[in-house]
Amino acid sequence: NKRDMKDYYHYFVNKGNHLNKNNILKQEEYRFKTFNQNTALQIIQQIIEAAKAYDKPFASRIVYRDKIIAEYSELENTSWLNRKEKVCYETKHSSYYIFLDNMQFHLYDYMIDDESYGIYGGSFPLYENDAFVGTITFTGLRPQEDHGVIIQVLEKVFQERN
């Protein structure tokens, strides 16, 4: 229902306490030299661990070169994964960055009314070197937390690699 989508969007806009857009953009500098099934499984396992702390049902998925290569769900309906992924695929930015950017510039207002998009935190662009190759997506918490779970895991993964 379009009205509900708009209300939902404005609820999160008005909630305030948003993170800094430039910091979110900086997070997108994470680049994998190589990415494969093992990397995906390592990340999704760490996402599951991180999410358990919230004690709420959630779902997560990693799409690489148009294929789902890792997925975990405790939710009956995983349509939010698709919706957030669509935002990320189309913009090559995290869906949380697009949410924040749209508050300022309204370039993505068309996504608010369209139920195939989820312009909320939770999908993160996957880059191999400088090529966009897929998404890491999480849903089940508040949008900012959905985004935060992914970042928490990526920070750890990249610390371990260096």
Coordinates of N, CA, C and O in Angstrom, one line a residue:
N1 N 0.8 -1.2 0.0 CA 0.0 0.0 0.0 C 0.9 1.2 0.0 O 1.7 1.4 0.9
K2 N 0.7 2.1 -1.0 CA 1.6 3.3 -1.2 C 1.6 4.2 0.0 O 2.6 4.7 0.3
R3 N 0.4 4.4 0.5 CA 0.3 5.3 1.7 C 1.1 4.8 2.8 O 1.9 5.6 3.5
D4 N 1.1 3.5 3.1 CA 1.8 2.9 4.2 C 3.3 3.1 3.9 O 4.1 3.4 4.8
M5 N 3.8 2.9 2.7 CA 5.2 3.1 2.3 C 5.7 4.5 2.6 O 6.7 4.7 3.2
K6 N 4.9 5.5 2.2 CA 5.2 6.9 2.4 C 5.3 7.2 3.9 O 6.2 7.8 4.4
D7 N 4.3 6.7 4.7 CA 4.2 6.9 6.1 C 5.5 6.2 6.8 O 6.1 6.8 7.7
Y8 N 5.8 5.0 6.3 CA 6.9 4.3 6.9 C 8.2 5.1 6.6 O 9.0 5.2 7.5
Y9 N 8.4 5.5 5.4 CA 9.5 6.3 5.1 C 9.6 7.6 5.9 O 10.7 7.8 6.5
H10 N 8.6 8.3 6.1 CA 8.6 9.6 6.8 C 8.8 9.3 8.3 O 9.4 10.1 9.0
Y11 N 8.3 8.2 8.8 CA 8.5 7.8 10.2 C 10.0 7.7 10.5 O 10.5 8.3 11.4
F12 N 10.8 7.1 9.6 CA 12.2 7.0 9.8 C 13.0 8.3 9.5 O 14.0 8.6 10.2
V13 N 12.5 9.1 8.6 CA 13.1 10.4 8.3 C 12.9 11.2 9.6 O 13.9 11.8 10.0
N14 N 11.7 11.3 10.1 CA 11.4 12.1 11.3 C 12.0 11.6 12.6 O 12.1 12.4 13.5
K15 N 12.4 10.4 12.6 CA 12.9 9.8 13.8 C 14.2 10.5 14.2 O 14.6 10.6 15.3
G16 N 14.9 11.0 13.2 CA 16.1 11.8 13.4 C 17.3 10.9 13.9 O 17.2 9.6 13.7
N17 N 18.3 11.5 14.5 CA 19.4 10.7 15.0 C 20.1 10.0 13.9 O 20.6 8.8 14.1
H18 N 20.2 10.6 12.7 CA 20.8 9.9 11.5 C 22.3 10.0 11.5 O 22.8 11.0 12.0
L19 N 22.9 9.0 11.0 CA 24.4 9.1 10.9 C 24.8 10.1 9.8 O 24.0 10.4 8.9
N20 N 26.1 10.5 9.8 CA 26.6 11.4 8.9 C 26.7 10.8 7.5 O 27.4 9.7 7.4
K21 N 26.2 11.4 6.5 CA 26.1 10.9 5.2 C 27.5 10.6 4.6 O 27.8 9.6 3.9
N22 N 28.5 11.5 4.9 CA 29.8 11.4 4.4 C 30.6 10.2 5.0 O 31.4 9.6 4.3
N23 N 30.3 9.9 6.3 CA 30.9 8.8 6.9 C 30.3 7.5 6.3 O 31.1 6.5 6.1
I24 N 29.1 7.5 5.9 CA 28.5 6.3 5.3 C 29.1 6.1 3.9 O 29.4 5.0 3.5
L25 N 29.4 7.2 3.2 CA 30.0 7.1 1.9 C 31.4 6.6 2.0 O 31.9 5.7 1.2
K26 N 32.1 7.0 3.1 CA 33.5 6.5 3.3 C 33.5 5.0 3.5 O 34.4 4.3 3.1
Q27 N 32.4 4.5 4.2 CA 32.4 3.0 4.4 C 32.4 2.2 3.1 O 32.8 1.1 3.0
E28 N 31.9 2.9 2.0 CA 31.8 2.2 0.7 C 33.1 2.0 0.1 O 33.2 1.5 -1.0
E29 N 34.2 2.5 0.8 CA 35.5 2.3 0.2 C 36.1 0.9 0.4 O 37.2 0.6 0.0
Y30 N 35.3 0.1 1.2 CA 35.7 -1.3 1.3 C 35.8 -2.0 0.0 O 34.8 -2.0 -0.8
R31 N 37.0 -2.5 -0.4 CA 37.1 -3.2 -1.6 C 37.8 -4.6 -1.4 O 38.8 -4.7 -0.7
F32 N 37.2 -5.6 -2.0 CA 37.9 -6.9 -1.9 C 38.8 -7.1 -3.1 O 38.4 -6.7 -4.2
K33 N 40.0 -7.7 -2.8 CA 40.9 -8.0 -4.0 C 40.3 -9.1 -4.8 O 40.2 -9.1 -6.0
T34 N 39.9 -10.1 -4.0 CA 39.1 -11.2 -4.6 C 38.0 -11.6 -3.7 O 38.1 -11.4 -2.5
F35 N 36.9 -12.0 -4.3 CA 35.7 -12.4 -3.5 C 35.2 -13.7 -4.1 O 35.2 -13.9 -5.3
N36 N 34.9 -14.6 -3.2 CA 34.4 -15.9 -3.6 C 33.4 -16.5 -2.6 O 33.1 -15.9 -1.6
Q37 N 33.0 -17.7 -2.8 CA 32.1 -18.4 -2.0 C 32.6 -18.5 -0.5 O 31.8 -18.3 0.4
N38 N 33.9 -18.7 -0.3 CA 34.4 -18.8 1.0 C 34.3 -17.5 1.7 O 34.0 -17.4 2.9
T39 N 34.6 -16.4 1.0 CA 34.5 -15.1 1.6 C 33.1 -14.8 2.0 O 32.8 -14.3 3.1
A40 N 32.2 -15.2 1.1 CA 30.7 -14.9 1.4 C 30.3 -15.7 2.6 O 29.6 -15.2 3.5
L41 N 30.7 -17.0 2.7 CA 30.3 -17.8 3.9 C 30.9 -17.2 5.2 O 30.2 -17.2 6.2
Q42 N 32.1 -16.8 5.1 CA 32.8 -16.2 6.3 C 32.0 -15.0 6.7 O 31.7 -14.8 7.9
I43 N 31.6 -14.1 5.8 CA 30.9 -12.9 6.1 C 29.5 -13.2 6.7 O 29.1 -12.7 7.7
I44 N 28.8 -14.1 6.0 CA 27.4 -14.4 6.5 C 27.4 -15.1 7.9 O 26.6 -14.8 8.7
Q45 N 28.4 -15.9 8.2 CA 28.5 -16.5 9.5 C 28.8 -15.4 10.6 O 28.2 -15.4 11.6
Q46 N 29.6 -14.4 10.2 CA 29.8 -13.3 11.2 C 28.6 -12.4 11.3 O 28.4 -11.9 12.4
I47 N 27.9 -12.3 10.2 CA 26.6 -11.5 10.3 C 25.6 -12.2 11.3 O 25.0 -11.5 12.1
I48 N 25.5 -13.5 11.1 CA 24.6 -14.3 12.0 C 25.0 -14.1 13.5 O 24.2 -13.8 14.3
E49 N 26.3 -14.2 13.7 CA 26.8 -14.0 15.1 C 26.5 -12.6 15.6 O 26.0 -12.4 16.7
A50 N 26.8 -11.6 14.8 CA 26.5 -10.2 15.2 C 25.1 -9.9 15.5 O 24.7 -9.2 16.4
A51 N 24.2 -10.5 14.6 CA 22.8 -10.3 14.7 C 22.1 -10.9 15.9 O 21.1 -10.4 16.4
K52 N 22.7 -12.0 16.4 CA 22.1 -12.7 17.5 C 22.0 -11.8 18.7 O 21.2 -12.0 19.6
A53 N 22.9 -10.9 18.9 CA 22.9 -9.9 20.0 C 21.6 -9.2 20.1 O 21.2 -8.7 21.2
Y54 N 20.9 -9.0 19.0 CA 19.7 -8.2 19.0 C 18.4 -9.0 19.4 O 17.4 -8.5 19.6
D55 N 18.6 -10.3 19.3 CA 17.5 -11.2 19.7 C 16.2 -11.0 19.0 O 15.1 -10.9 19.6
K56 N 16.3 -10.7 17.6 CA 15.1 -10.5 16.8 C 15.3 -11.4 15.5 O 16.5 -11.5 15.1
P57 N 14.2 -11.9 14.9 CA 14.4 -12.6 13.7 C 15.0 -11.7 12.6 O 14.6 -10.5 12.5
F58 N 15.8 -12.3 11.7 CA 16.4 -11.5 10.7 C 16.7 -12.3 9.5 O 16.6 -13.6 9.5
A59 N 17.1 -11.7 8.4 CA 17.5 -12.4 7.2 C 18.7 -11.7 6.6 O 18.9 -10.5 6.7
S60 N 19.6 -12.4 5.9 CA 20.7 -11.8 5.3 C 21.1 -12.6 4.0 O 20.8 -13.8 3.9
R61 N 21.6 -11.9 3.1 CA 21.9 -12.6 1.8 C 23.1 -11.9 1.1 O 23.3 -10.7 1.2
I62 N 23.9 -12.7 0.4 CA 25.0 -12.1 -0.3 C 24.8 -12.5 -1.8 O 24.7 -13.7 -2.1
V63 N 24.7 -11.5 -2.7 CA 24.6 -11.8 -4.1 C 25.9 -11.4 -4.7 O 26.4 -10.3 -4.5
Y64 N 26.4 -12.3 -5.5 CA 27.7 -12.0 -6.2 C 27.6 -12.4 -7.7 O 27.1 -13.5 -8.0
R65 N 27.8 -11.4 -8.5 CA 27.7 -11.6 -10.0 C 26.3 -12.2 -10.3 O 26.2 -13.2 -11.0
D66 N 25.3 -11.6 -9.8 CA 23.9 -12.0 -10.1 C 23.4 -13.3 -9.5 O 22.4 -13.8 -9.9
K67 N 24.3 -13.9 -8.7 CA 23.9 -15.2 -8.1 C 23.9 -15.1 -6.6 O 24.8 -14.5 -6.0
I68 N 22.9 -15.7 -5.9 CA 22.9 -15.7 -4.5 C 23.9 -16.8 -4.1 O 23.8 -17.9 -4.4
I69 N 24.9 -16.3 -3.3 CA 26.0 -17.3 -3.0 C 26.0 -17.6 -1.5 O 26.7 -18.5 -1.0
A70 N 25.2 -16.8 -0.7 CA 25.1 -17.1 0.7 C 23.8 -16.5 1.2 O 23.5 -15.4 0.8
E71 N 23.0 -17.3 2.0 CA 21.8 -16.7 2.5 C 21.4 -17.4 3.8 O 21.6 -18.6 4.0
Y72 N 20.8 -16.6 4.7 CA 20.3 -17.1 6.0 C 19.0 -16.4 6.3 O 19.0 -15.1 6.2
S73 N 18.0 -17.1 6.7 CA 16.8 -16.4 7.1 C 16.0 -17.0 8.2 O 15.9 -18.2 8.3
E74 N 15.6 -16.2 9.1 CA 14.6 -16.6 10.2 C 13.3 -15.9 9.9 O 12.4 -16.0 10.8
L75 N 13.1 -15.2 8.8 CA 11.9 -14.5 8.5 C 11.1 -15.3 7.5 O 11.6 -16.0 6.6
E76 N 9.7 -15.2 7.6 CA 8.9 -15.8 6.7 C 8.9 -15.1 5.3 O 8.9 -15.7 4.3
N77 N 9.0 -13.8 5.4 CA 9.0 -13.0 4.2 C 10.3 -12.3 4.0 O 10.7 -11.5 4.9
T78 N 11.0 -12.6 2.9 CA 12.3 -12.0 2.7 C 12.3 -10.9 1.6 O 13.3 -10.5 1.0
S79 N 11.1 -10.4 1.3 CA 11.0 -9.4 0.2 C 11.8 -8.1 0.5 O 12.2 -7.5 -0.4
W80 N 12.0 -7.8 1.8 CA 12.8 -6.6 2.1 C 14.2 -6.8 1.6 O 14.9 -5.8 1.2
L81 N 14.7 -8.0 1.6 CA 16.1 -8.2 1.0 C 16.1 -7.8 -0.5 O 17.0 -7.0 -0.9
N82 N 15.1 -8.3 -1.2 CA 15.0 -7.9 -2.6 C 14.9 -6.4 -2.8 O 15.6 -5.8 -3.7
R83 N 14.1 -5.8 -2.0 CA 13.8 -4.3 -2.2 C 15.1 -3.5 -1.9 O 15.4 -2.5 -2.6
K84 N 15.8 -3.8 -0.8 CA 17.0 -3.1 -0.5 C 18.1 -3.3 -1.5 O 18.8 -2.4 -1.9
E85 N 18.2 -4.6 -2.0 CA 19.2 -4.9 -3.0 C 18.9 -4.1 -4.3 O 19.9 -3.7 -4.9
K86 N 17.7 -4.0 -4.6 CA 17.3 -3.2 -5.9 C 17.9 -1.8 -5.8 O 18.4 -1.3 -6.8
V87 N 17.7 -1.2 -4.6 CA 18.2 0.2 -4.4 C 19.8 0.2 -4.6 O 20.3 1.1 -5.3
C88 N 20.4 -0.8 -4.0 CA 21.9 -0.9 -4.1 C 22.4 -1.1 -5.5 O 23.3 -0.5 -6.0
Y89 N 21.7 -2.1 -6.2 CA 22.1 -2.4 -7.6 C 22.0 -1.2 -8.5 O 22.8 -1.0 -9.3
E90 N 20.9 -0.5 -8.3 CA 20.6 0.6 -9.2 C 21.5 1.8 -9.0 O 21.8 2.5 -9.9
T91 N 21.9 2.0 -7.7 CA 22.6 3.2 -7.4 C 24.1 3.0 -7.2 O 24.9 3.9 -7.2
K92 N 24.5 1.7 -7.0 CA 25.8 1.3 -6.6 C 26.3 1.9 -5.3 O 27.5 2.1 -5.0
H93 N 25.3 2.3 -4.5 CA 25.6 2.8 -3.1 C 24.8 2.0 -2.1 O 23.9 1.3 -2.5
S94 N 25.2 2.1 -0.8 CA 24.4 1.4 0.2 C 23.0 2.1 0.3 O 22.9 3.3 0.0
S95 N 22.1 1.2 0.6 CA 20.7 1.7 0.6 C 20.5 2.7 1.8 O 19.7 3.6 1.7
Y96 N 21.4 2.7 2.8 CA 21.3 3.7 3.9 C 21.8 5.0 3.4 O 21.3 6.1 3.7
Y97 N 22.9 5.0 2.6 CA 23.4 6.3 2.0 C 22.3 6.9 1.1 O 22.1 8.1 1.2
I98 N 21.6 6.1 0.3 CA 20.6 6.6 -0.6 C 19.4 7.2 0.3 O 18.9 8.3 -0.1
F99 N 19.1 6.5 1.4 CA 18.1 7.1 2.3 C 18.5 8.5 2.8 O 17.7 9.4 2.7
L100 N 19.7 8.6 3.3 CA 20.2 9.9 3.8 C 20.3 10.9 2.7 O 19.9 12.1 2.9
D101 N 20.8 10.5 1.5 CA 20.9 11.4 0.4 C 19.6 11.9 -0.1 O 19.4 13.1 -0.4
N102 N 18.6 11.1 -0.1 CA 17.2 11.4 -0.5 C 16.6 12.4 0.4 O 15.8 13.3 0.0
M103 N 16.9 12.3 1.7 CA 16.4 13.3 2.7 C 16.8 14.7 2.3 O 16.1 15.7 2.5
Q104 N 18.0 14.8 1.7 CA 18.6 16.1 1.4 C 18.2 16.6 0.0 O 17.8 17.7 -0.2
F105 N 18.3 15.7 -1.0 CA 18.1 16.1 -2.4 C 16.9 15.5 -3.1 O 16.5 16.0 -4.2
H106 N 16.2 14.6 -2.6 CA 14.9 14.0 -3.1 C 15.0 13.5 -4.5 O 14.1 13.5 -5.3
L107 N 16.2 13.0 -4.9 CA 16.4 12.4 -6.2 C 15.8 11.0 -6.4 O 15.6 10.5 -7.5
Y108 N 15.5 10.4 -5.2 CA 15.0 9.0 -5.2 C 13.6 8.9 -4.7 O 13.2 7.8 -4.2
D109 N 12.9 10.0 -4.7 CA 11.5 10.0 -4.2 C 10.7 8.9 -4.8 O 9.8 8.4 -4.2
Y110 N 11.0 8.6 -6.1 CA 10.2 7.6 -6.8 C 10.3 6.3 -6.2 O 9.4 5.4 -6.4
M111 N 11.3 6.0 -5.4 CA 11.5 4.7 -4.8 C 10.6 4.6 -3.6 O 10.3 3.4 -3.2
I112 N 10.2 5.7 -3.0 CA 9.4 5.6 -1.8 C 8.0 5.0 -2.1 O 7.6 4.1 -1.3
D113 N 7.4 5.4 -3.2 CA 6.1 4.9 -3.5 C 6.1 3.5 -4.2 O 5.1 2.8 -4.3
D114 N 7.3 3.1 -4.7 CA 7.3 1.9 -5.5 C 7.7 0.7 -4.5 O 8.8 0.7 -4.0
E115 N 6.8 -0.2 -4.4 CA 7.0 -1.3 -3.4 C 8.1 -2.3 -3.8 O 8.5 -3.2 -3.1
S116 N 8.7 -2.1 -5.0 CA 9.8 -3.0 -5.4 C 11.2 -2.5 -4.8 O 12.2 -3.1 -4.9
Y117 N 11.1 -1.2 -4.3 CA 12.3 -0.7 -3.7 C 12.2 -0.6 -2.2 O 11.1 -0.4 -1.6
G118 N 13.3 -0.7 -1.5 CA 13.4 -0.5 0.0 C 14.5 0.5 0.3 O 15.7 0.2 0.4
I119 N 14.1 1.8 0.3 CA 15.1 2.9 0.4 C 15.4 3.1 1.9 O 15.2 4.1 2.5
Y120 N 15.9 2.0 2.5 CA 16.3 2.0 4.0 C 17.6 1.3 4.1 O 18.0 0.6 3.2
G121 N 18.2 1.5 5.3 CA 19.5 0.9 5.5 C 19.4 -0.6 5.4 O 18.4 -1.2 5.8
G122 N 20.5 -1.3 4.9 CA 20.5 -2.8 5.0 C 21.1 -3.4 3.8 O 21.3 -4.6 3.8
S123 N 21.3 -2.7 2.7 CA 22.0 -3.3 1.5 C 23.3 -2.6 1.3 O 23.3 -1.3 1.2
F124 N 24.4 -3.3 1.1 CA 25.7 -2.7 1.0 C 26.4 -3.2 -0.3 O 26.3 -4.3 -0.6
P125 N 27.0 -2.2 -1.1 CA 27.6 -2.6 -2.4 C 28.9 -3.5 -2.2 O 29.7 -3.2 -1.3
L126 N 29.0 -4.5 -3.0 CA 30.1 -5.4 -2.9 C 31.0 -5.0 -4.1 O 30.6 -5.1 -5.3
Y127 N 32.3 -4.6 -3.8 CA 33.2 -4.3 -4.9 C 34.4 -5.2 -4.9 O 35.0 -5.5 -3.8
E128 N 34.7 -5.7 -6.0 CA 36.0 -6.5 -6.2 C 36.9 -5.6 -7.0 O 36.6 -5.3 -8.1
N129 N 38.0 -5.2 -6.4 CA 38.8 -4.1 -6.9 C 37.9 -2.9 -7.1 O 37.4 -2.5 -6.1
D130 N 37.8 -2.4 -8.3 CA 36.9 -1.3 -8.5 C 35.6 -1.6 -9.2 O 34.8 -0.7 -9.6
A131 N 35.3 -2.9 -9.4 CA 34.1 -3.3 -10.1 C 33.0 -3.6 -9.1 O 33.2 -4.4 -8.1
F132 N 31.8 -3.1 -9.3 CA 30.6 -3.4 -8.5 C 30.2 -4.9 -8.9 O 29.9 -5.1 -10.1
V133 N 30.2 -5.8 -8.0 CA 29.9 -7.2 -8.3 C 28.7 -7.8 -7.5 O 28.4 -8.9 -7.7
G134 N 28.1 -7.0 -6.6 CA 27.0 -7.5 -5.9 C 26.6 -6.8 -4.7 O 27.0 -5.6 -4.5
T135 N 25.9 -7.5 -3.7 CA 25.4 -6.8 -2.5 C 25.5 -7.7 -1.3 O 25.4 -9.0 -1.5
I136 N 25.7 -7.1 -0.2 CA 25.5 -7.8 1.1 C 24.3 -7.1 1.7 O 24.3 -5.9 1.9
T137 N 23.3 -7.9 2.1 CA 22.0 -7.3 2.5 C 21.6 -8.0 3.8 O 21.8 -9.2 4.0
F138 N 21.0 -7.1 4.7 CA 20.5 -7.6 6.0 C 19.2 -6.9 6.3 O 19.0 -5.7 6.0
T139 N 18.2 -7.6 6.9 CA 17.0 -7.0 7.3 C 16.4 -7.7 8.5 O 16.7 -8.8 8.8
G140 N 15.6 -6.9 9.3 CA 15.0 -7.5 10.5 C 15.1 -6.6 11.7 O 14.3 -6.7 12.6
L141 N 16.0 -5.6 11.7 CA 16.1 -4.7 12.8 C 15.7 -3.3 12.3 O 15.0 -3.2 11.2
R142 N 16.1 -2.2 13.0 CA 15.8 -0.9 12.4 C 16.8 -0.6 11.3 O 17.9 -1.2 11.3
P143 N 16.4 0.2 10.3 CA 17.2 0.4 9.1 C 18.7 0.8 9.5 O 19.6 0.3 8.8
Q144 N 18.9 1.6 10.4 CA 20.2 2.0 10.8 C 21.0 0.8 11.4 O 22.2 0.7 11.1
E145 N 20.3 0.0 12.1 CA 20.9 -1.2 12.7 C 21.2 -2.3 11.6 O 22.2 -2.9 11.7
D146 N 20.3 -2.4 10.6 CA 20.5 -3.3 9.5 C 21.8 -2.9 8.8 O 22.7 -3.8 8.5
H147 N 22.0 -1.7 8.6 CA 23.3 -1.2 8.0 C 24.4 -1.4 8.9 O 25.5 -1.9 8.5
G148 N 24.2 -1.1 10.2 CA 25.3 -1.3 11.2 C 25.9 -2.7 11.3 O 27.1 -2.9 11.5
V149 N 25.0 -3.7 11.3 CA 25.4 -5.1 11.4 C 26.4 -5.4 10.3 O 27.5 -6.0 10.5
I150 N 26.1 -5.0 9.0 CA 27.0 -5.2 7.9 C 28.4 -4.5 8.1 O 29.4 -5.1 7.9
I151 N 28.3 -3.3 8.5 CA 29.5 -2.5 8.7 C 30.4 -3.1 9.8 O 31.6 -3.2 9.7
Q152 N 29.8 -3.5 10.9 CA 30.5 -4.1 12.0 C 31.3 -5.3 11.5 O 32.4 -5.5 11.9
V153 N 30.6 -6.1 10.7 CA 31.3 -7.4 10.2 C 32.4 -7.0 9.2 O 33.5 -7.6 9.3
L154 N 32.1 -6.1 8.3 CA 33.1 -5.7 7.3 C 34.4 -5.1 8.0 O 35.5 -5.4 7.6
E155 N 34.2 -4.3 9.0 CA 35.3 -3.7 9.7 C 36.2 -4.8 10.3 O 37.4 -4.8 10.1
K156 N 35.5 -5.8 10.8 CA 36.3 -7.0 11.4 C 37.0 -7.7 10.3 O 38.2 -8.1 10.4
V157 N 36.3 -8.0 9.2 CA 36.9 -8.8 8.1 C 38.1 -8.1 7.5 O 39.1 -8.7 7.3
F158 N 38.0 -6.8 7.4 CA 39.1 -6.0 6.8 C 40.3 -5.8 7.8 O 41.4 -5.8 7.3
Q159 N 40.0 -5.8 9.0 CA 41.0 -5.7 10.0 C 41.8 -7.0 10.0 O 43.1 -7.0 10.1
E160 N 41.1 -8.1 9.9 CA 41.8 -9.4 9.9 C 42.6 -9.6 8.7 O 43.6 -10.4 8.7
R161 N 42.3 -9.0 7.6 CA 43.0 -9.2 6.4 C 44.3 -8.3 6.3 O 45.1 -8.6 5.5
N162 N 44.3 -7.3 7.1 CA 45.5 -6.4 7.1 C 46.5 -6.7 8.2 O 46.2 -7.1 9.2

